[in-house]
Amino acid sequence: AHDDPQRVRAYATRTGLSGHTRNSITDLARLERELAQIRQSTMSRDEEELELGVRCMAAGVFDDQGKLIAGLSVSAPADRLEESWAERVKATAAQISTALGHRGAERRA
């Protein structure tokens, strides 16, 4: 989500978007919409896109230069992952970012 959109498009076009499950994003336009939503909300979600029965939520970890260097994710059985965890995942990722010297707005890397 934080990579250059043209680079993402070129990669997806070159490699294809093969799906792992019926929920996988295999359409470039849909992927681009999803990435835009992730940039806006600062959260990423996997809705059984890699493995049926498993969901995930993640937030970015940024360094002192504002560069995305990692992600903090929580995965769980689909019926046990709680949406209320999202704010805690974001807050924890922000705490890690702060510990790494991140002080400002995220910058695209």
Short mmCIF file of C-alpha atoms in Angstrom, two decimals:
data_model
loop_
_atom_site.label_atom_id
_atom_site.label_comp_id
_atom_site.label_asym_id
_atom_site.label_seq_id
_atom_site.Cartn_x
_atom_site.Cartn_y
_atom_site.Cartn_z
CA ALA A 1 0.00 0.00 0.00
CA HIS A 2 2.91 2.36 0.67
CA ASP A 3 4.80 1.53 -2.51
CA ASP A 4 4.59 3.66 -5.64
CA PRO A 5 1.23 2.88 -7.35
CA GLN A 6 2.89 2.66 -10.78
CA ARG A 7 5.39 0.15 -9.43
CA VAL A 8 2.57 -1.92 -7.91
CA ARG A 9 0.67 -1.86 -11.21
CA ALA A 10 3.77 -2.91 -13.18
CA TYR A 11 4.49 -5.76 -10.76
CA ALA A 12 0.89 -7.00 -10.80
CA THR A 13 0.78 -6.83 -14.59
CA ARG A 14 4.08 -8.66 -14.93
CA THR A 15 3.39 -11.42 -12.40
CA GLY A 16 -0.40 -11.70 -12.51
CA LEU A 17 -2.74 -11.83 -9.56
CA SER A 18 -3.28 -15.51 -8.98
CA GLY A 19 -5.70 -16.28 -6.19
CA HIS A 20 -5.31 -18.68 -3.31
CA THR A 21 -8.97 -18.75 -2.28
CA ARG A 22 -12.30 -17.54 -3.64
CA ASN A 23 -11.76 -14.36 -1.57
CA SER A 24 -8.38 -13.50 -3.11
CA ILE A 25 -8.06 -10.23 -4.98
CA THR A 26 -7.32 -11.17 -8.58
CA ASP A 27 -8.43 -7.97 -10.32
CA LEU A 28 -5.97 -5.08 -10.63
CA ALA A 29 -8.64 -2.37 -10.27
CA ARG A 30 -9.94 -4.01 -7.10
CA LEU A 31 -6.38 -4.30 -5.75
CA GLU A 32 -5.76 -0.62 -6.41
CA ARG A 33 -8.99 0.31 -4.58
CA GLU A 34 -7.97 -1.90 -1.65
CA LEU A 35 -4.52 -0.32 -1.46
CA ALA A 36 -6.02 3.19 -1.51
CA GLN A 37 -8.34 2.21 1.34
CA ILE A 38 -5.38 0.81 3.31
CA ARG A 39 -3.44 4.06 2.85
CA GLN A 40 -6.44 6.02 4.10
CA SER A 41 -7.29 3.82 7.09
CA THR A 42 -3.68 2.79 7.92
CA MET A 43 -4.95 -0.77 8.43
CA SER A 44 -4.76 -3.80 6.20
CA ARG A 45 -7.07 -6.77 6.44
CA ASP A 46 -6.93 -10.26 4.98
CA GLU A 47 -10.47 -11.60 4.73
CA GLU A 48 -9.64 -15.26 4.14
CA GLU A 49 -7.73 -14.29 1.00
CA LEU A 50 -4.74 -16.56 1.61
CA GLU A 51 -6.37 -19.38 3.54
CA LEU A 52 -10.06 -20.03 4.12
CA GLY A 53 -10.91 -19.86 7.80
CA VAL A 54 -8.08 -17.44 8.66
CA ARG A 55 -8.34 -13.65 8.86
CA CYS A 56 -5.68 -11.06 9.59
CA MET A 57 -5.34 -7.37 10.38
CA ALA A 58 -2.12 -5.38 10.20
CA ALA A 59 -0.69 -1.91 10.70
CA GLY A 60 2.59 -0.44 9.48
CA VAL A 61 5.70 0.22 11.56
CA PHE A 62 7.73 3.28 10.54
CA ASP A 63 11.32 4.29 11.25
CA ASP A 64 12.77 7.65 12.24
CA GLN A 65 12.73 8.74 8.59
CA GLY A 66 9.02 7.94 8.23
CA LYS A 67 9.79 4.94 6.03
CA LEU A 68 7.63 1.84 6.33
CA ILE A 69 9.99 -0.87 7.60
CA ALA A 70 7.69 -3.57 8.95
CA GLY A 71 4.15 -4.56 9.67
CA LEU A 72 2.51 -5.72 12.87
CA SER A 73 -0.16 -8.30 12.20
CA VAL A 74 -2.59 -10.45 14.13
CA SER A 75 -4.01 -13.57 12.52
CA ALA A 76 -6.73 -15.77 13.96
CA PRO A 77 -9.43 -18.19 12.96
CA ALA A 78 -12.01 -16.21 11.01
CA ASP A 79 -14.71 -16.66 13.64
CA ARG A 80 -12.47 -15.43 16.46
CA LEU A 81 -10.79 -12.32 15.00
CA GLU A 82 -12.53 -9.33 16.56
CA GLU A 83 -12.84 -6.00 14.74
CA SER A 84 -12.36 -4.28 18.10
CA TRP A 85 -8.72 -5.42 18.00
CA ALA A 86 -7.98 -3.07 15.10
CA GLU A 87 -7.41 0.03 17.23
CA ARG A 88 -5.10 -1.91 19.55
CA VAL A 89 -3.08 -3.22 16.60
CA LYS A 90 -2.76 0.34 15.23
CA ALA A 91 -1.80 1.72 18.65
CA THR A 92 0.81 -0.97 19.22
CA ALA A 93 2.33 -0.41 15.77
CA ALA A 94 2.44 3.32 16.54
CA GLN A 95 4.20 2.63 19.87
CA ILE A 96 6.82 0.50 18.10
CA SER A 97 7.25 3.24 15.48
CA THR A 98 7.75 5.83 18.22
CA ALA A 99 10.32 3.58 19.92
CA LEU A 100 12.18 3.48 16.59
CA GLY A 101 12.24 7.27 16.40
CA HIS A 102 9.20 7.91 14.21
CA ARG A 103 7.77 11.32 15.06
CA GLY A 104 5.85 12.63 12.10
CA ALA A 105 3.44 11.74 9.39
CA GLU A 106 4.11 8.62 7.38
CA ARG A 107 6.02 9.14 4.19
CA ARG A 108 5.71 7.01 1.11
CA ALA A 109 8.64 4.69 0.72
#
